[in-house]
GROMACS .gro file of C-alpha atoms in nm:
model
  284
    1UNK     CA    1   0.028   0.048  -0.009
    2UNK     CA    2   0.253   0.223   0.019
    3UNK     CA    3   0.449   0.215  -0.319
    4UNK     CA    4   0.068   0.372  -0.369
    5UNK     CA    5   0.006   0.630  -0.083
    6UNK     CA    6   0.195   0.782   0.160
    7UNK     CA    7   0.180   0.685   0.619
    8UNK     CA    8  -0.123   0.928   0.651
    9UNK     CA    9  -0.343   0.722   0.466
   10UNK     CA   10  -0.257   0.452   0.692
   11UNK     CA   11  -0.542   0.224   0.899
   12UNK     CA   12  -0.610   0.438   1.177
   13UNK     CA   13  -0.781   0.255   1.435
   14UNK     CA   14  -1.140   0.248   1.509
   15UNK     CA   15  -1.203   0.301   1.952
   16UNK     CA   16  -1.270  -0.145   1.959
   17UNK     CA   17  -1.083  -0.444   1.977
   18UNK     CA   18  -1.151  -0.778   2.019
   19UNK     CA   19  -1.098  -1.060   2.250
   20UNK     CA   20  -1.026  -1.333   2.015
   21UNK     CA   21  -1.029  -1.685   2.122
   22UNK     CA   22  -0.968  -2.051   1.998
   23UNK     CA   23  -1.297  -2.284   2.075
   24UNK     CA   24  -1.151  -2.675   1.931
   25UNK     CA   25  -1.444  -2.822   2.002
   26UNK     CA   26  -1.796  -2.608   2.114
   27UNK     CA   27  -2.082  -2.901   2.095
   28UNK     CA   28  -1.775  -3.125   2.379
   29UNK     CA   29  -1.655  -2.818   2.581
   30UNK     CA   30  -2.052  -2.600   2.610
   31UNK     CA   31  -2.364  -2.723   2.739
   32UNK     CA   32  -2.626  -2.867   2.495
   33UNK     CA   33  -2.862  -2.529   2.512
   34UNK     CA   34  -2.637  -2.368   2.372
   35UNK     CA   35  -2.493  -2.581   2.145
   36UNK     CA   36  -2.809  -2.644   2.001
   37UNK     CA   37  -2.793  -2.207   1.944
   38UNK     CA   38  -2.466  -2.223   1.717
   39UNK     CA   39  -2.436  -2.157   1.368
   40UNK     CA   40  -2.206  -2.072   1.148
   41UNK     CA   41  -2.210  -1.742   1.366
   42UNK     CA   42  -2.355  -1.647   1.659
   43UNK     CA   43  -2.453  -1.379   1.828
   44UNK     CA   44  -2.499  -1.304   2.203
   45UNK     CA   45  -2.571  -1.008   2.352
   46UNK     CA   46  -2.682  -0.948   2.782
   47UNK     CA   47  -2.618  -0.704   3.069
   48UNK     CA   48  -2.229  -0.627   3.172
   49UNK     CA   49  -2.159  -0.638   3.529
   50UNK     CA   50  -2.259  -0.302   3.661
   51UNK     CA   51  -2.584  -0.377   3.529
   52UNK     CA   52  -2.598  -0.063   3.349
   53UNK     CA   53  -2.480  -0.181   2.924
   54UNK     CA   54  -2.503  -0.439   2.756
   55UNK     CA   55  -2.186  -0.584   2.619
   56UNK     CA   56  -2.086  -0.860   2.237
   57UNK     CA   57  -1.989  -1.204   2.291
   58UNK     CA   58  -2.024  -1.335   1.888
   59UNK     CA   59  -1.837  -1.655   1.799
   60UNK     CA   60  -1.767  -1.789   1.375
   61UNK     CA   61  -1.728  -2.089   1.317
   62UNK     CA   62  -1.452  -2.244   0.993
   63UNK     CA   63  -1.304  -2.516   0.863
   64UNK     CA   64  -1.518  -2.753   0.711
   65UNK     CA   65  -1.421  -3.159   0.827
   66UNK     CA   66  -1.284  -2.999   1.198
   67UNK     CA   67  -1.560  -2.750   1.229
   68UNK     CA   68  -1.372  -2.457   1.514
   69UNK     CA   69  -1.506  -2.128   1.647
   70UNK     CA   70  -1.384  -1.841   1.748
   71UNK     CA   71  -1.477  -1.646   2.057
   72UNK     CA   72  -1.394  -1.274   2.041
   73UNK     CA   73  -1.554  -1.065   2.285
   74UNK     CA   74  -1.613  -0.701   2.151
   75UNK     CA   75  -1.418  -0.413   2.380
   76UNK     CA   76  -1.447  -0.054   2.385
   77UNK     CA   77  -1.089   0.104   2.450
   78UNK     CA   78  -0.924   0.362   2.441
   79UNK     CA   79  -0.555   0.215   2.407
   80UNK     CA   80  -0.631  -0.165   2.412
   81UNK     CA   81  -0.195  -0.168   2.490
   82UNK     CA   82  -0.385  -0.125   2.814
   83UNK     CA   83  -0.555  -0.516   2.787
   84UNK     CA   84  -0.276  -0.662   2.673
   85UNK     CA   85  -0.042  -0.561   2.941
   86UNK     CA   86  -0.340  -0.685   3.212
   87UNK     CA   87  -0.313  -0.977   3.001
   88UNK     CA   88   0.065  -1.017   2.940
   89UNK     CA   89   0.016  -1.128   2.644
   90UNK     CA   90   0.323  -1.053   2.392
   91UNK     CA   91   0.205  -0.791   2.224
   92UNK     CA   92  -0.086  -0.662   2.001
   93UNK     CA   93  -0.110  -0.983   1.798
   94UNK     CA   94   0.095  -1.186   1.894
   95UNK     CA   95  -0.125  -1.530   2.002
   96UNK     CA   96  -0.081  -1.752   2.279
   97UNK     CA   97  -0.137  -2.103   2.370
   98UNK     CA   98   0.039  -2.013   2.687
   99UNK     CA   99  -0.156  -2.214   3.006
  100UNK     CA  100  -0.128  -1.945   3.276
  101UNK     CA  101  -0.183  -1.638   2.975
  102UNK     CA  102  -0.512  -1.809   2.895
  103UNK     CA  103  -0.656  -1.867   3.217
  104UNK     CA  104  -0.618  -1.498   3.317
  105UNK     CA  105  -0.869  -1.451   2.981
  106UNK     CA  106  -1.067  -1.662   3.158
  107UNK     CA  107  -1.029  -1.432   3.452
  108UNK     CA  108  -1.103  -1.145   3.251
  109UNK     CA  109  -1.403  -1.250   3.133
  110UNK     CA  110  -1.540  -1.352   3.428
  111UNK     CA  111  -1.489  -1.041   3.563
  112UNK     CA  112  -1.636  -0.844   3.261
  113UNK     CA  113  -1.905  -1.132   3.204
  114UNK     CA  114  -1.965  -1.168   3.537
  115UNK     CA  115  -2.439  -1.116   3.494
  116UNK     CA  116  -2.427  -1.294   3.228
  117UNK     CA  117  -2.602  -1.700   3.302
  118UNK     CA  118  -2.233  -1.915   3.376
  119UNK     CA  119  -2.343  -2.113   3.077
  120UNK     CA  120  -2.190  -1.841   2.893
  121UNK     CA  121  -1.894  -1.733   3.062
  122UNK     CA  122  -1.770  -2.149   3.073
  123UNK     CA  123  -1.743  -2.104   2.674
  124UNK     CA  124  -1.382  -1.967   2.761
  125UNK     CA  125  -1.315  -2.331   2.937
  126UNK     CA  126  -1.259  -2.487   2.613
  127UNK     CA  127  -1.090  -2.202   2.507
  128UNK     CA  128  -0.667  -2.302   2.285
  129UNK     CA  129  -0.525  -2.057   2.252
  130UNK     CA  130  -0.605  -1.619   2.228
  131UNK     CA  131  -0.471  -1.288   2.064
  132UNK     CA  132  -0.620  -0.911   2.157
  133UNK     CA  133  -0.712  -0.746   1.810
  134UNK     CA  134  -0.684  -0.361   1.776
  135UNK     CA  135  -0.976  -0.337   1.484
  136UNK     CA  136  -0.926  -0.102   1.219
  137UNK     CA  137  -1.047   0.070   0.903
  138UNK     CA  138  -0.873   0.268   0.562
  139UNK     CA  139  -0.979   0.610   0.473
  140UNK     CA  140  -1.219   0.761   0.259
  141UNK     CA  141  -1.181   0.761  -0.111
  142UNK     CA  142  -1.157   1.117  -0.081
  143UNK     CA  143  -0.863   1.130   0.202
  144UNK     CA  144  -0.595   0.828   0.090
  145UNK     CA  145  -0.657   1.054  -0.217
  146UNK     CA  146  -0.503   1.332  -0.074
  147UNK     CA  147  -0.245   1.083   0.036
  148UNK     CA  148  -0.118   0.961  -0.318
  149UNK     CA  149   0.306   0.815  -0.305
  150UNK     CA  150   0.494   1.099  -0.502
  151UNK     CA  151   0.488   0.902  -0.899
  152UNK     CA  152   0.278   0.592  -0.757
  153UNK     CA  153  -0.024   0.777  -1.080
  154UNK     CA  154   0.208   0.661  -1.382
  155UNK     CA  155   0.284   0.323  -1.197
  156UNK     CA  156   0.137   0.009  -1.347
  157UNK     CA  157   0.098  -0.098  -0.925
  158UNK     CA  158  -0.310  -0.140  -0.797
  159UNK     CA  159  -0.482  -0.285  -0.457
  160UNK     CA  160  -0.755  -0.468  -0.395
  161UNK     CA  161  -0.965  -0.621  -0.176
  162UNK     CA  162  -0.867  -0.522   0.202
  163UNK     CA  163  -0.439  -0.368   0.113
  164UNK     CA  164  -0.721  -0.116  -0.078
  165UNK     CA  165  -1.053  -0.060   0.104
  166UNK     CA  166  -1.007  -0.248   0.491
  167UNK     CA  167  -1.351  -0.192   0.729
  168UNK     CA  168  -1.380  -0.343   1.064
  169UNK     CA  169  -1.551  -0.697   1.032
  170UNK     CA  170  -1.825  -0.602   1.167
  171UNK     CA  171  -1.943  -0.468   0.789
  172UNK     CA  172  -1.987  -0.747   0.667
  173UNK     CA  173  -1.868  -0.708   0.302
  174UNK     CA  174  -1.520  -0.766   0.369
  175UNK     CA  175  -1.472  -1.005   0.223
  176UNK     CA  176  -1.780  -0.995  -0.043
  177UNK     CA  177  -1.555  -0.680  -0.201
  178UNK     CA  178  -1.224  -0.912  -0.273
  179UNK     CA  179  -1.368  -1.114  -0.517
  180UNK     CA  180  -1.578  -0.849  -0.614
  181UNK     CA  181  -1.241  -0.675  -0.724
  182UNK     CA  182  -1.057  -0.995  -0.867
  183UNK     CA  183  -1.376  -1.035  -1.054
  184UNK     CA  184  -1.346  -0.748  -1.194
  185UNK     CA  185  -0.920  -0.730  -1.228
  186UNK     CA  186  -0.917  -0.993  -1.479
  187UNK     CA  187  -1.175  -0.900  -1.637
  188UNK     CA  188  -0.993  -0.614  -1.692
  189UNK     CA  189  -0.700  -0.730  -1.800
  190UNK     CA  190  -0.794  -0.943  -2.035
  191UNK     CA  191  -0.974  -0.748  -2.207
  192UNK     CA  192  -0.632  -0.497  -2.229
  193UNK     CA  193  -0.465  -0.856  -2.400
  194UNK     CA  194  -0.767  -0.847  -2.676
  195UNK     CA  195  -0.672  -0.485  -2.762
  196UNK     CA  196  -0.399  -0.699  -2.827
  197UNK     CA  197  -0.206  -0.348  -2.777
  198UNK     CA  198  -0.141  -0.256  -2.453
  199UNK     CA  199   0.144  -0.143  -2.257
  200UNK     CA  200   0.257   0.028  -1.923
  201UNK     CA  201   0.126   0.299  -1.969
  202UNK     CA  202  -0.197   0.137  -2.056
  203UNK     CA  203  -0.289  -0.046  -1.740
  204UNK     CA  204  -0.098   0.203  -1.517
  205UNK     CA  205  -0.477   0.404  -1.709
  206UNK     CA  206  -0.690   0.126  -1.611
  207UNK     CA  207  -0.538   0.040  -1.297
  208UNK     CA  208  -0.622   0.365  -1.179
  209UNK     CA  209  -0.970   0.367  -1.238
  210UNK     CA  210  -1.009   0.105  -1.067
  211UNK     CA  211  -0.858   0.187  -0.758
  212UNK     CA  212  -1.096   0.373  -0.787
  213UNK     CA  213  -1.448   0.157  -0.846
  214UNK     CA  214  -1.277  -0.050  -0.612
  215UNK     CA  215  -1.275   0.165  -0.358
  216UNK     CA  216  -1.617   0.434  -0.419
  217UNK     CA  217  -1.833   0.150  -0.421
  218UNK     CA  218  -1.690   0.042   0.012
  219UNK     CA  219  -1.774   0.398   0.087
  220UNK     CA  220  -2.179   0.407   0.151
  221UNK     CA  221  -2.090   0.025   0.430
  222UNK     CA  222  -1.769   0.294   0.522
  223UNK     CA  223  -1.981   0.514   0.667
  224UNK     CA  224  -2.280   0.333   0.826
  225UNK     CA  225  -1.932   0.211   0.951
  226UNK     CA  226  -1.850   0.578   1.086
  227UNK     CA  227  -2.189   0.602   1.276
  228UNK     CA  228  -2.095   0.306   1.495
  229UNK     CA  229  -1.781   0.421   1.492
  230UNK     CA  230  -1.934   0.505   1.886
  231UNK     CA  231  -2.160   0.269   1.988
  232UNK     CA  232  -1.936   0.184   2.300
  233UNK     CA  233  -2.232   0.506   2.445
  234UNK     CA  234  -2.515   0.300   2.269
  235UNK     CA  235  -2.369  -0.032   2.474
  236UNK     CA  236  -2.249   0.093   2.750
  237UNK     CA  237  -2.511   0.292   2.894
  238UNK     CA  238  -2.796   0.131   2.753
  239UNK     CA  239  -2.916  -0.175   3.002
  240UNK     CA  240  -3.039  -0.531   2.842
  241UNK     CA  241  -3.436  -0.470   2.858
  242UNK     CA  242  -3.320  -0.149   2.676
  243UNK     CA  243  -3.113  -0.339   2.404
  244UNK     CA  244  -3.267  -0.305   2.007
  245UNK     CA  245  -2.986  -0.422   1.746
  246UNK     CA  246  -3.182  -0.200   1.594
  247UNK     CA  247  -3.024   0.121   1.797
  248UNK     CA  248  -2.692  -0.130   1.805
  249UNK     CA  249  -2.715   0.027   1.423
  250UNK     CA  250  -2.724   0.284   1.457
  251UNK     CA  251  -2.564   0.413   1.806
  252UNK     CA  252  -2.912   0.585   1.943
  253UNK     CA  253  -3.209   0.477   2.161
  254UNK     CA  254  -3.511   0.336   1.878
  255UNK     CA  255  -3.696   0.583   1.782
  256UNK     CA  256  -3.994   0.596   1.515
  257UNK     CA  257  -3.939   0.885   1.396
  258UNK     CA  258  -3.598   0.827   1.273
  259UNK     CA  259  -3.649   0.795   0.897
  260UNK     CA  260  -3.227   0.607   0.948
  261UNK     CA  261  -3.376   0.357   1.198
  262UNK     CA  262  -3.768   0.226   1.108
  263UNK     CA  263  -3.497   0.187   0.778
  264UNK     CA  264  -3.226  -0.054   0.948
  265UNK     CA  265  -3.487  -0.205   1.142
  266UNK     CA  266  -3.688  -0.326   0.791
  267UNK     CA  267  -3.349  -0.442   0.670
  268UNK     CA  268  -3.270  -0.581   1.055
  269UNK     CA  269  -3.642  -0.796   0.977
  270UNK     CA  270  -3.605  -0.852   0.653
  271UNK     CA  271  -3.209  -1.089   0.785
  272UNK     CA  272  -3.368  -1.225   1.063
  273UNK     CA  273  -3.509  -1.466   0.797
  274UNK     CA  274  -3.180  -1.578   0.766
  275UNK     CA  275  -3.170  -1.733   1.112
  276UNK     CA  276  -3.398  -2.055   0.888
  277UNK     CA  277  -2.957  -2.058   0.695
  278UNK     CA  278  -2.848  -2.143   1.034
  279UNK     CA  279  -2.739  -1.752   1.038
  280UNK     CA  280  -2.935  -1.563   1.409
  281UNK     CA  281  -2.872  -1.341   1.746
  282UNK     CA  282  -2.943  -1.453   2.107
  283UNK     CA  283  -3.010  -1.119   2.401
  284UNK     CA  284  -3.026  -1.326   2.697
   0.00000   0.00000   0.00000
């Protein structure tokens, strides 16, 4: 990315980090009640330890023949290094399977999810590794173009996917955008080749067009994510009895008078049908 953009266009921290753990065999280590709720991606929402807010725990399946799960606890914190130091991990991106470190993770989760039913805290008893991930995203296309590397316009070089327009995992679209980018890039290269007179200059021109197209189609989702970057305010100040997924999306309490929330609520109702395709969100 630095070939095309300066450090001013690097990804920036969203104010959230994920305490992520690997759960090797949740159907053996989780209760029958929880196991029955597991699917491709499952979310659990419950009361914060002080009862004043709401906590979020996500389970995401990976692997086919021997499926495992990533167990993530979303944490809003301005300085993620504080969490790393508290857990005594080796660096923010360091993954550990040290038994003592994993026990510190379990102790931390026990305190943070103290108001959850015990079965949900016990999910972490079966973890085999853990790490802290800072959630980042790239700036908008308009902002990135203010920080291009001098002379890079003429280079036959193009980034795609997260290398060009990274979004947080809760955007739900990064993988789709990457596949779209790859497909459109391959198509463009074939078309350029078929012209018979392609050159470094013509490829560079085409790449700048694609770079703009690839970036701009992520902008709506990027704006939506930016709206929710401060959802720590909604999550931390909304008791579970008042919690609504629409509020989680729009970062404010539900209101029929808010057009954005009505639209988000409608879309949430439509996507509720995804439960029949093994997706779901559970509220404790």
